[in-house]
PDB file of C-alpha atoms in Angstrom:
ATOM      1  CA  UNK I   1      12.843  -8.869   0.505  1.00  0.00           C
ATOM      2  CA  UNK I   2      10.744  -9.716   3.288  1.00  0.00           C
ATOM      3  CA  UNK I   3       8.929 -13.274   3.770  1.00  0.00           C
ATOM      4  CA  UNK I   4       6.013 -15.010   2.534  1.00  0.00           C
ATOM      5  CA  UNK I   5       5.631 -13.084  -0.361  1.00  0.00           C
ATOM      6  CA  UNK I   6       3.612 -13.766  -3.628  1.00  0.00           C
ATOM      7  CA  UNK I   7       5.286 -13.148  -7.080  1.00  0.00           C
ATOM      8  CA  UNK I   8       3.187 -14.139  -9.593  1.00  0.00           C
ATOM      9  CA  UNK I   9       4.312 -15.417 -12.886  1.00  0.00           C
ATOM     10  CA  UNK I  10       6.016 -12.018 -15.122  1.00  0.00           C
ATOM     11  CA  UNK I  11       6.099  -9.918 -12.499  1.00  0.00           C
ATOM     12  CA  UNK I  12       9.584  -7.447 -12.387  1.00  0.00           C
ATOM     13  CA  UNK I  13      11.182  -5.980  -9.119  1.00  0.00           C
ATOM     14  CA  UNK I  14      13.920  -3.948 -10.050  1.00  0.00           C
ATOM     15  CA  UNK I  15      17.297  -3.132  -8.456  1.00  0.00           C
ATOM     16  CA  UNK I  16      17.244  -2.002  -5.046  1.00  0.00           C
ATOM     17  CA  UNK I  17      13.298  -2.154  -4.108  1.00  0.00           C
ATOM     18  CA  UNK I  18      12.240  -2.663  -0.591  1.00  0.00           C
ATOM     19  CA  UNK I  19       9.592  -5.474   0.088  1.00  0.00           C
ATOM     20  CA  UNK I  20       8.186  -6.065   3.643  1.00  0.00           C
ATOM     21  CA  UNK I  21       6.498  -9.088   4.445  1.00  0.00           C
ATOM     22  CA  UNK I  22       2.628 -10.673   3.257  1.00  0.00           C
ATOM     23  CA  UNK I  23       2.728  -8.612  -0.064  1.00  0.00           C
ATOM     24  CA  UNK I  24       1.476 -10.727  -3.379  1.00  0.00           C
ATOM     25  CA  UNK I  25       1.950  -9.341  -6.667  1.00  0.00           C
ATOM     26  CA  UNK I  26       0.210 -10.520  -9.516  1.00  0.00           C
ATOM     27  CA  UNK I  27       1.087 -11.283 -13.218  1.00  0.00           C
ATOM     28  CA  UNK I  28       2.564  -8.723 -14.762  1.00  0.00           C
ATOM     29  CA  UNK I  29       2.930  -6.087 -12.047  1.00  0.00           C
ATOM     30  CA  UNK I  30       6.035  -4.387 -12.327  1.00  0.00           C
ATOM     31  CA  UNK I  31       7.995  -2.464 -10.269  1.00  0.00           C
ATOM     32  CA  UNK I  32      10.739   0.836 -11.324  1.00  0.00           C
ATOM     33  CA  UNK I  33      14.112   0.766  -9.099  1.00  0.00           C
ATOM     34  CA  UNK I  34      14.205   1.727  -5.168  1.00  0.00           C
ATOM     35  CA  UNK I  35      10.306   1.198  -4.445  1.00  0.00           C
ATOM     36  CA  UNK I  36       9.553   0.770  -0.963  1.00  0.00           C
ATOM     37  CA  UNK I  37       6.443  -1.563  -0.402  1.00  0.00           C
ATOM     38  CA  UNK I  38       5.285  -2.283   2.939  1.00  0.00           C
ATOM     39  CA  UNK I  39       3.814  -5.192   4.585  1.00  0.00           C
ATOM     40  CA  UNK I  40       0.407  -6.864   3.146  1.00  0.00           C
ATOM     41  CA  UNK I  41       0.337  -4.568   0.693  1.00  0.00           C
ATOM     42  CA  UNK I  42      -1.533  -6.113  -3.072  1.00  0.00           C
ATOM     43  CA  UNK I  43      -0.719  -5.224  -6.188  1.00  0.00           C
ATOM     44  CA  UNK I  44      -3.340  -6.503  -8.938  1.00  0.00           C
ATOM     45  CA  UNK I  45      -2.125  -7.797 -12.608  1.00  0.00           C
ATOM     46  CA  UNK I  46      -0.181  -5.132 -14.976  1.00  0.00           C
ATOM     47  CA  UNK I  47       0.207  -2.911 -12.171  1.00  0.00           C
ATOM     48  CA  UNK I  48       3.212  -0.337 -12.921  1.00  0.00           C
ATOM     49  CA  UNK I  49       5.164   1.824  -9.941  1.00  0.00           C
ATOM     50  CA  UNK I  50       7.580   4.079 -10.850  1.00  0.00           C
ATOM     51  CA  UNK I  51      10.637   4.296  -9.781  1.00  0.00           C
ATOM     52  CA  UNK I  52      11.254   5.535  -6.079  1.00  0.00           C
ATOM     53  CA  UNK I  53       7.790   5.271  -5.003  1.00  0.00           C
ATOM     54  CA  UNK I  54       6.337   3.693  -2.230  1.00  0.00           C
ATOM     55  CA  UNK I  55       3.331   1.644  -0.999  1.00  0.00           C
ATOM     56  CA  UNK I  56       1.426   1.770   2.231  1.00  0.00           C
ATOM     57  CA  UNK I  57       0.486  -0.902   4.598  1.00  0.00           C
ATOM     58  CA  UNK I  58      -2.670  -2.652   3.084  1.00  0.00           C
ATOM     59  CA  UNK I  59      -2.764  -0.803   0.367  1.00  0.00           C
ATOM     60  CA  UNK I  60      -4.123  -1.666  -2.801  1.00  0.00           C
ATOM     61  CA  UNK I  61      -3.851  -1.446  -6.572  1.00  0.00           C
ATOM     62  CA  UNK I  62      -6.404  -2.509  -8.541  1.00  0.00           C
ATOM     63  CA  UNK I  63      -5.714  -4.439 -11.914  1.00  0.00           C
ATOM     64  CA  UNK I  64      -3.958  -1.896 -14.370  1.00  0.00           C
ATOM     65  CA  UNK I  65      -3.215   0.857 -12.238  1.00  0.00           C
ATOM     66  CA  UNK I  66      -0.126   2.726 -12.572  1.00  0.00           C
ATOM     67  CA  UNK I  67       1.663   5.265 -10.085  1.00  0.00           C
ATOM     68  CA  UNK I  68       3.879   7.360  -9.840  1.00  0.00           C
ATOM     69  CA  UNK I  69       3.201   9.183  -6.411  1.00  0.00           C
ATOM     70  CA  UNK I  70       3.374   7.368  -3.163  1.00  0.00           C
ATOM     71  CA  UNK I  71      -0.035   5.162  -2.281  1.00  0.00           C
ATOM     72  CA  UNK I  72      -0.936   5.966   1.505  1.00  0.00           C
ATOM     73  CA  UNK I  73      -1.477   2.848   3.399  1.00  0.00           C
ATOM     74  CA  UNK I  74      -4.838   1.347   3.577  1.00  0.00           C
ATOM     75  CA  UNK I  75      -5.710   3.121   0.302  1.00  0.00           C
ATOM     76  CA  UNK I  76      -6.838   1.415  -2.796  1.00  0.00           C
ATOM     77  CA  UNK I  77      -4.720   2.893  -6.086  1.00  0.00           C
ATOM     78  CA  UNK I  78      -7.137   3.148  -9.276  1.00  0.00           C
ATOM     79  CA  UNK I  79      -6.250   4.213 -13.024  1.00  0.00           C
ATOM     80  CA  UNK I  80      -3.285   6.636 -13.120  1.00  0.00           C
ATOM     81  CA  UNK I  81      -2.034   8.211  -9.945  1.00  0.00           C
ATOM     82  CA  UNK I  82      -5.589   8.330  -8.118  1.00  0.00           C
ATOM     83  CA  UNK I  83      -7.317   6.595  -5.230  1.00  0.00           C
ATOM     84  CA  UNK I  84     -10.866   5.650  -4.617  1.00  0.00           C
ATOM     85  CA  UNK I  85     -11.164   4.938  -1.175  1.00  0.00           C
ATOM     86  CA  UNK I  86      -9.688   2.572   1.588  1.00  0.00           C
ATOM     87  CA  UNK I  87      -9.100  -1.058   1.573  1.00  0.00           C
ATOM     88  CA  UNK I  88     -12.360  -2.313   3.682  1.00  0.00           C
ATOM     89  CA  UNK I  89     -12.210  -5.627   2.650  1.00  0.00           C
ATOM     90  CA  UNK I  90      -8.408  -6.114   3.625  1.00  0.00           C
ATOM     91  CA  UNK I  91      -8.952  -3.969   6.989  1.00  0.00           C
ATOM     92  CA  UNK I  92     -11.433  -6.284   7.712  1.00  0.00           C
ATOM     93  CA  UNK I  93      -9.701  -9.255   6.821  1.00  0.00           C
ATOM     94  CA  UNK I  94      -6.558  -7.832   8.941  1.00  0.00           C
ATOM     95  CA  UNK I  95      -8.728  -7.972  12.054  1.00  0.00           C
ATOM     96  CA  UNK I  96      -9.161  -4.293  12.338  1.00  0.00           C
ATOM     97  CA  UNK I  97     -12.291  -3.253  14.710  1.00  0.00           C
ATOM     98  CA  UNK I  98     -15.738  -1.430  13.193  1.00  0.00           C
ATOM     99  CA  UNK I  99     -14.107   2.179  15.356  1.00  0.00           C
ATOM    100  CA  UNK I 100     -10.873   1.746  13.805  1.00  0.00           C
ATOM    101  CA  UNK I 101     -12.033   1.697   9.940  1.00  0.00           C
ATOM    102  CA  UNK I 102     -15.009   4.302  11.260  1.00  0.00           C
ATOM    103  CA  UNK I 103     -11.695   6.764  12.121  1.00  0.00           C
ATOM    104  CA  UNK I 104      -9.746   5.694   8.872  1.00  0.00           C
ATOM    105  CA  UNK I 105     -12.684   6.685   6.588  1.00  0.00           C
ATOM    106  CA  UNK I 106     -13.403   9.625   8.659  1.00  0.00           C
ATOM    107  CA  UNK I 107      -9.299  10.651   8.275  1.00  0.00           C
ATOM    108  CA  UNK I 108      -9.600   9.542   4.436  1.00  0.00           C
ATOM    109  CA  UNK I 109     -12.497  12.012   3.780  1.00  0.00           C
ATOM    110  CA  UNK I 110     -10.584  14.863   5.804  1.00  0.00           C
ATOM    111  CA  UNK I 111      -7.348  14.394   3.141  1.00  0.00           C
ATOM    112  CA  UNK I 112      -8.774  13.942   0.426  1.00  0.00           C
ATOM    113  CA  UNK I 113     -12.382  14.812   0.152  1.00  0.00           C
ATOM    114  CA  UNK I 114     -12.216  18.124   2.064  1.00  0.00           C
ATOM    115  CA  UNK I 115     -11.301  21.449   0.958  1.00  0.00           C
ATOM    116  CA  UNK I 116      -7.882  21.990   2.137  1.00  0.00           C
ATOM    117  CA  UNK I 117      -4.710  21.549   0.499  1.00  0.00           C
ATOM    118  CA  UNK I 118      -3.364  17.917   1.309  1.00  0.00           C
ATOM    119  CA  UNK I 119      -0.702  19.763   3.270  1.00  0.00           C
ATOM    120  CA  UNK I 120      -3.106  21.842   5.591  1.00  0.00           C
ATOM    121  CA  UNK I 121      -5.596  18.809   5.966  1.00  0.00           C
ATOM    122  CA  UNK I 122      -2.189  16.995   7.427  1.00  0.00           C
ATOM    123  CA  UNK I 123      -1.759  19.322   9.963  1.00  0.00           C
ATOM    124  CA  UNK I 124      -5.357  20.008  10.579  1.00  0.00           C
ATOM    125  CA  UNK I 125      -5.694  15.951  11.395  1.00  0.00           C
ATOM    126  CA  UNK I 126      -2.869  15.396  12.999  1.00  0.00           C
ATOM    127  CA  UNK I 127      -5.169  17.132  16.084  1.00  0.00           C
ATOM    128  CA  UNK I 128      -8.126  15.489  15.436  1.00  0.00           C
ATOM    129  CA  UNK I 129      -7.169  12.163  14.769  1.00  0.00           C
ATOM    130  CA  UNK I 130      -5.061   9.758  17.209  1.00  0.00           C
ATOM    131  CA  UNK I 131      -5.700   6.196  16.279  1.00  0.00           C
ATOM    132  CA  UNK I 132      -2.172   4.128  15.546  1.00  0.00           C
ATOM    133  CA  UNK I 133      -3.648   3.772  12.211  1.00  0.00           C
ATOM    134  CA  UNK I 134      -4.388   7.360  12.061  1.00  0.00           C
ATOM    135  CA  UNK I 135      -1.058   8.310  12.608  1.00  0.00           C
ATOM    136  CA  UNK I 136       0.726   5.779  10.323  1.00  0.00           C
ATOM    137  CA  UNK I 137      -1.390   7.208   7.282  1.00  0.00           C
ATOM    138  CA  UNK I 138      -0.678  10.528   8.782  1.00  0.00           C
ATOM    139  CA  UNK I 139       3.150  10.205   8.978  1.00  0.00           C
ATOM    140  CA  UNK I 140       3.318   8.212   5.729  1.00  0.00           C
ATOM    141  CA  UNK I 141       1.702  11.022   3.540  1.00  0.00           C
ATOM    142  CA  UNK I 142       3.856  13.526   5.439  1.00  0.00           C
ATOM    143  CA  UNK I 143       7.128  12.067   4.710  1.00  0.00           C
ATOM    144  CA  UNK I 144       6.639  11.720   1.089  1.00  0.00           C
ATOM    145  CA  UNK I 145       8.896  12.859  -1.219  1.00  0.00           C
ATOM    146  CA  UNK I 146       7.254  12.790  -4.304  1.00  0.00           C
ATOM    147  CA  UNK I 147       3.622  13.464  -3.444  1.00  0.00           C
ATOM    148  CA  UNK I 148       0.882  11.395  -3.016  1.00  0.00           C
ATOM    149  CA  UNK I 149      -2.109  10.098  -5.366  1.00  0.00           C
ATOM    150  CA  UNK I 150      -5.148  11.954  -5.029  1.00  0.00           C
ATOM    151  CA  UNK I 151      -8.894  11.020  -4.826  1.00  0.00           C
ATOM    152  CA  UNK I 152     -10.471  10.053  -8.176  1.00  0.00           C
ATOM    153  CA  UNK I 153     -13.945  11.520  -7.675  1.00  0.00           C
ATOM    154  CA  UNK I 154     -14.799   7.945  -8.123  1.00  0.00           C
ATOM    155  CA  UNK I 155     -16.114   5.584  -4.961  1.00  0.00           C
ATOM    156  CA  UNK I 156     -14.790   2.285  -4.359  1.00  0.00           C
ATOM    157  CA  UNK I 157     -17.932   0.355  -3.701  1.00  0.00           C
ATOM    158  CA  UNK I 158     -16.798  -1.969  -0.746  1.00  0.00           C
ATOM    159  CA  UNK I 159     -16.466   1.623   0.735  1.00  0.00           C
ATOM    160  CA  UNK I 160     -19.626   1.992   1.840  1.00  0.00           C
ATOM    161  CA  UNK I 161     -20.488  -0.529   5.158  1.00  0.00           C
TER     162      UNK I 161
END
């Protein structure tokens, strides 16, 4: 357990999770056994993980959501197992610059808007795009174990600058 966290009231952590530091949790969010969360990460009211998953840097779920594939960092987690864009409004707030949200939405769109297999796309960014946040997405989704959630078809509207 890392420090200043937020546990809200109800909220579950089971045995053996991982929590890095800044992360709040609302009521009822509930987390399976051995789920990594890293730091500033926000997990909205009745959220449910699964066990073993984890949870990007400034990532997101919004209330309700419920995964049980790995949420890349700066994503935002919608409905079951999908994402809807990045987390503007906590990149923002985490003092990243205008060039370095420009390159996360252009990455975002590459992985999961284009028309390559999430695999391919990896690889095909990995040359394209070299921004520190660029790569942390890029070697998040790349370790993962279980798979990661996929776009909805649906845009986040704070998406949009």
């Amino acid at each position: 357990m890392g420090s200043r966290n937020l546990l809200m009231a109800c909220t579950h952590v089971a045995h053996d999770c991982r929590l890095g530091n800044n992360i709040i949790m609302a009521n009822g969010a509930v987390f399976g056994g051995y789920v990594e969360v890293e730091d500033r990460a926000l997990i909205s009211a009745t959220c449910k993980v699964h066990q073993f998953v984890r949870i990007g840097t400034l990532a997101m779920m919004q209330g309700g959501a419920a995964i049980s594939k790995d949420l890349p960092p700066f994503t935002v987690a919608r409905g079951d197992n999908s994402i809807c864009g990045l987390n503007t409004i906590g990149l923002r707030r985490a003092g990243f610059t205008s060039e370095e949200r420009i390159e996360l939405r252009r990455l975002y769109r590459a992985l999961f808007r284009g028309n390559l297999p999430l695999r391919e796309a990896v690889a095909a960014a990995r040359k394209e795009f070299r921004g520190p946040s660029s790569v942390v997405m890029l070697e998040f989704i790349a370790a993962s174990k279980r798979g990661v959630c996929a776009h909805s078809g649906v845009e986040n509207e704070d998406e949009i600058e």
